[in-house]
Amino acid sequence: MIEDLIVVGGGPAGVACALWAHQLGLRVLLVEAGSAVGGLQLRSPYCNRWIPGLHGKTGQEVAASLQAHLKAAAVPHLVNFAAAKIQLSADHVGWEVSNERATHSALYVVIATGVKPRSEGFLESGRVGIGPGISMERLDVVGKRVAILGGGDNAFDQAAFAKQKGASCVDIYCRHAPRAQPILMRQVEARFVHIGPFRADQLSMSVNGTPYDILGVQFGFQVCIPGGLRLPLKDGYLDVDRNGAVPHFPRLFAVGDVTNYWHPCVTTSYAHGVQVAKSIQNELQLAQSMTSLPPASLLANAA
């Protein structure tokens, strides 16, 4: 059976889109590459202080609540389904989403595949963490010298967490003026923030020649785009219009961090998912109303 909508990606944006579309009466299937929905929240054992009404909940608890909501609302979804290819159907009426085992079809596809931490040549190891959350939490920083690379929110957050866990020294290296939120920057004394060009070497575990025990790579994120499509990018993210539609690709939408449409966070991802679900419902209702109109000749005779 062809669905009205397939949502590719089970982070906050994808779950919100699938949930709303399902409750608006559309036939929906959500597919997620990982073993559980939740997106980047699955990586976070920390309390997410930015989600209204969820004070004290960790990112992983937020992810679990998304899974529970899908189940309670009976939204059809598949995990461990990595969409290897997305393509127009042979008749160009709908879309096909495939992995090595199966193909699912729908009139609309929403790409909600989000982002992943940038590595920029570094490799995770027992002394190197890439991206925030569990990648850093698994490292033993007690009594260790730690260098955090990057100047965004996650760099300052991870520096503060390392210090709280007992690191003997935590330095931040950023090539340009820090762009983190002031509330996060206040967690780190200015004398430990080094601004300007730097050379970090994983082999020697050093930054500008200074040795460290642990390196935390916090260079931000890059988009994850399924195979089979060459899609328009803007500043490295999927380009979408105000409704979330991908220009020049009929019935293809994208939501959440993969688009960088709004400031990326859980709450904006929820809102973007809802917006796209409503946009698709409006398009389907318009198409149905047009096909239910009497033929033009009958309208002319009636006049």
Short mmCIF file of N, CA, C and O in Angstrom, two decimals, residues 4 37 41 61 88 102 112 128 168 171 188 212 217 230 251 255 276 281 287 299:
data_model
loop_
_atom_site.label_atom_id
_atom_site.label_comp_id
_atom_site.label_asym_id
_atom_site.label_seq_id
_atom_site.Cartn_x
_atom_site.Cartn_y
_atom_site.Cartn_z
N ASP A 4 0.60 8.03 2.45
CA ASP A 4 0.56 9.46 2.13
C ASP A 4 1.94 10.07 2.35
O ASP A 4 2.36 10.95 1.60
N VAL A 37 14.36 5.73 18.23
CA VAL A 37 14.16 7.12 17.83
C VAL A 37 14.73 8.03 18.91
O VAL A 37 15.00 7.61 20.03
N GLN A 41 19.39 13.46 20.82
CA GLN A 41 19.07 13.36 22.24
C GLN A 41 19.54 12.02 22.83
O GLN A 41 19.81 11.92 24.02
N GLU A 61 16.23 10.78 28.30
CA GLU A 61 14.85 10.65 28.75
C GLU A 61 13.88 11.29 27.76
O GLU A 61 12.78 10.79 27.53
N LEU A 88 12.21 9.13 -7.02
CA LEU A 88 10.86 9.22 -7.55
C LEU A 88 10.43 7.86 -8.07
O LEU A 88 11.24 7.09 -8.60
N ALA A 102 14.12 -3.77 1.72
CA ALA A 102 12.73 -3.44 1.41
C ALA A 102 12.63 -2.06 0.78
O ALA A 102 13.54 -1.22 0.90
N ALA A 112 14.21 13.98 7.52
CA ALA A 112 14.43 14.46 8.88
C ALA A 112 15.65 13.77 9.47
O ALA A 112 15.65 13.35 10.63
N VAL A 128 40.22 10.45 22.70
CA VAL A 128 39.62 11.48 21.84
C VAL A 128 38.12 11.27 21.75
O VAL A 128 37.65 10.17 21.40
N SER A 168 42.16 17.87 35.74
CA SER A 168 43.09 18.77 36.42
C SER A 168 43.21 20.11 35.71
O SER A 168 43.48 21.14 36.32
N ASP A 171 41.40 23.38 28.86
CA ASP A 171 41.58 24.53 27.99
C ASP A 171 40.66 24.42 26.79
O ASP A 171 40.42 23.32 26.27
N VAL A 188 33.29 28.87 32.13
CA VAL A 188 34.73 28.67 31.91
C VAL A 188 35.46 30.01 32.09
O VAL A 188 35.09 31.01 31.47
N TYR A 212 48.44 17.14 25.98
CA TYR A 212 47.18 16.90 26.70
C TYR A 212 46.93 15.40 26.77
O TYR A 212 47.42 14.62 25.94
N VAL A 217 36.76 17.03 20.55
CA VAL A 217 36.55 17.70 19.26
C VAL A 217 35.10 18.17 19.19
O VAL A 217 34.18 17.36 19.09
N ARG A 230 20.39 14.44 -5.35
CA ARG A 230 21.32 15.58 -5.32
C ARG A 230 20.47 16.80 -5.02
O ARG A 230 19.80 17.34 -5.90
N ARG A 251 6.67 17.37 -3.84
CA ARG A 251 6.24 16.52 -2.73
C ARG A 251 7.41 15.99 -1.89
O ARG A 251 7.31 14.96 -1.26
N VAL A 255 12.83 18.70 7.34
CA VAL A 255 12.55 19.36 8.61
C VAL A 255 13.72 19.23 9.58
O VAL A 255 14.54 18.33 9.48
N VAL A 276 5.43 21.30 8.84
CA VAL A 276 5.49 20.52 7.60
C VAL A 276 4.32 19.54 7.52
O VAL A 276 3.73 19.34 6.45
N GLN A 281 -0.72 18.17 4.76
CA GLN A 281 -2.17 17.96 4.86
C GLN A 281 -2.93 18.98 3.99
O GLN A 281 -3.88 18.61 3.28
N ALA A 287 -5.65 19.01 -3.27
CA ALA A 287 -5.68 18.09 -4.41
C ALA A 287 -6.98 17.29 -4.43
O ALA A 287 -7.59 17.08 -5.48
N LEU A 299 -20.05 22.06 -15.49
CA LEU A 299 -20.14 23.37 -14.88
C LEU A 299 -20.64 24.40 -15.88
O LEU A 299 -21.48 25.26 -15.57
#
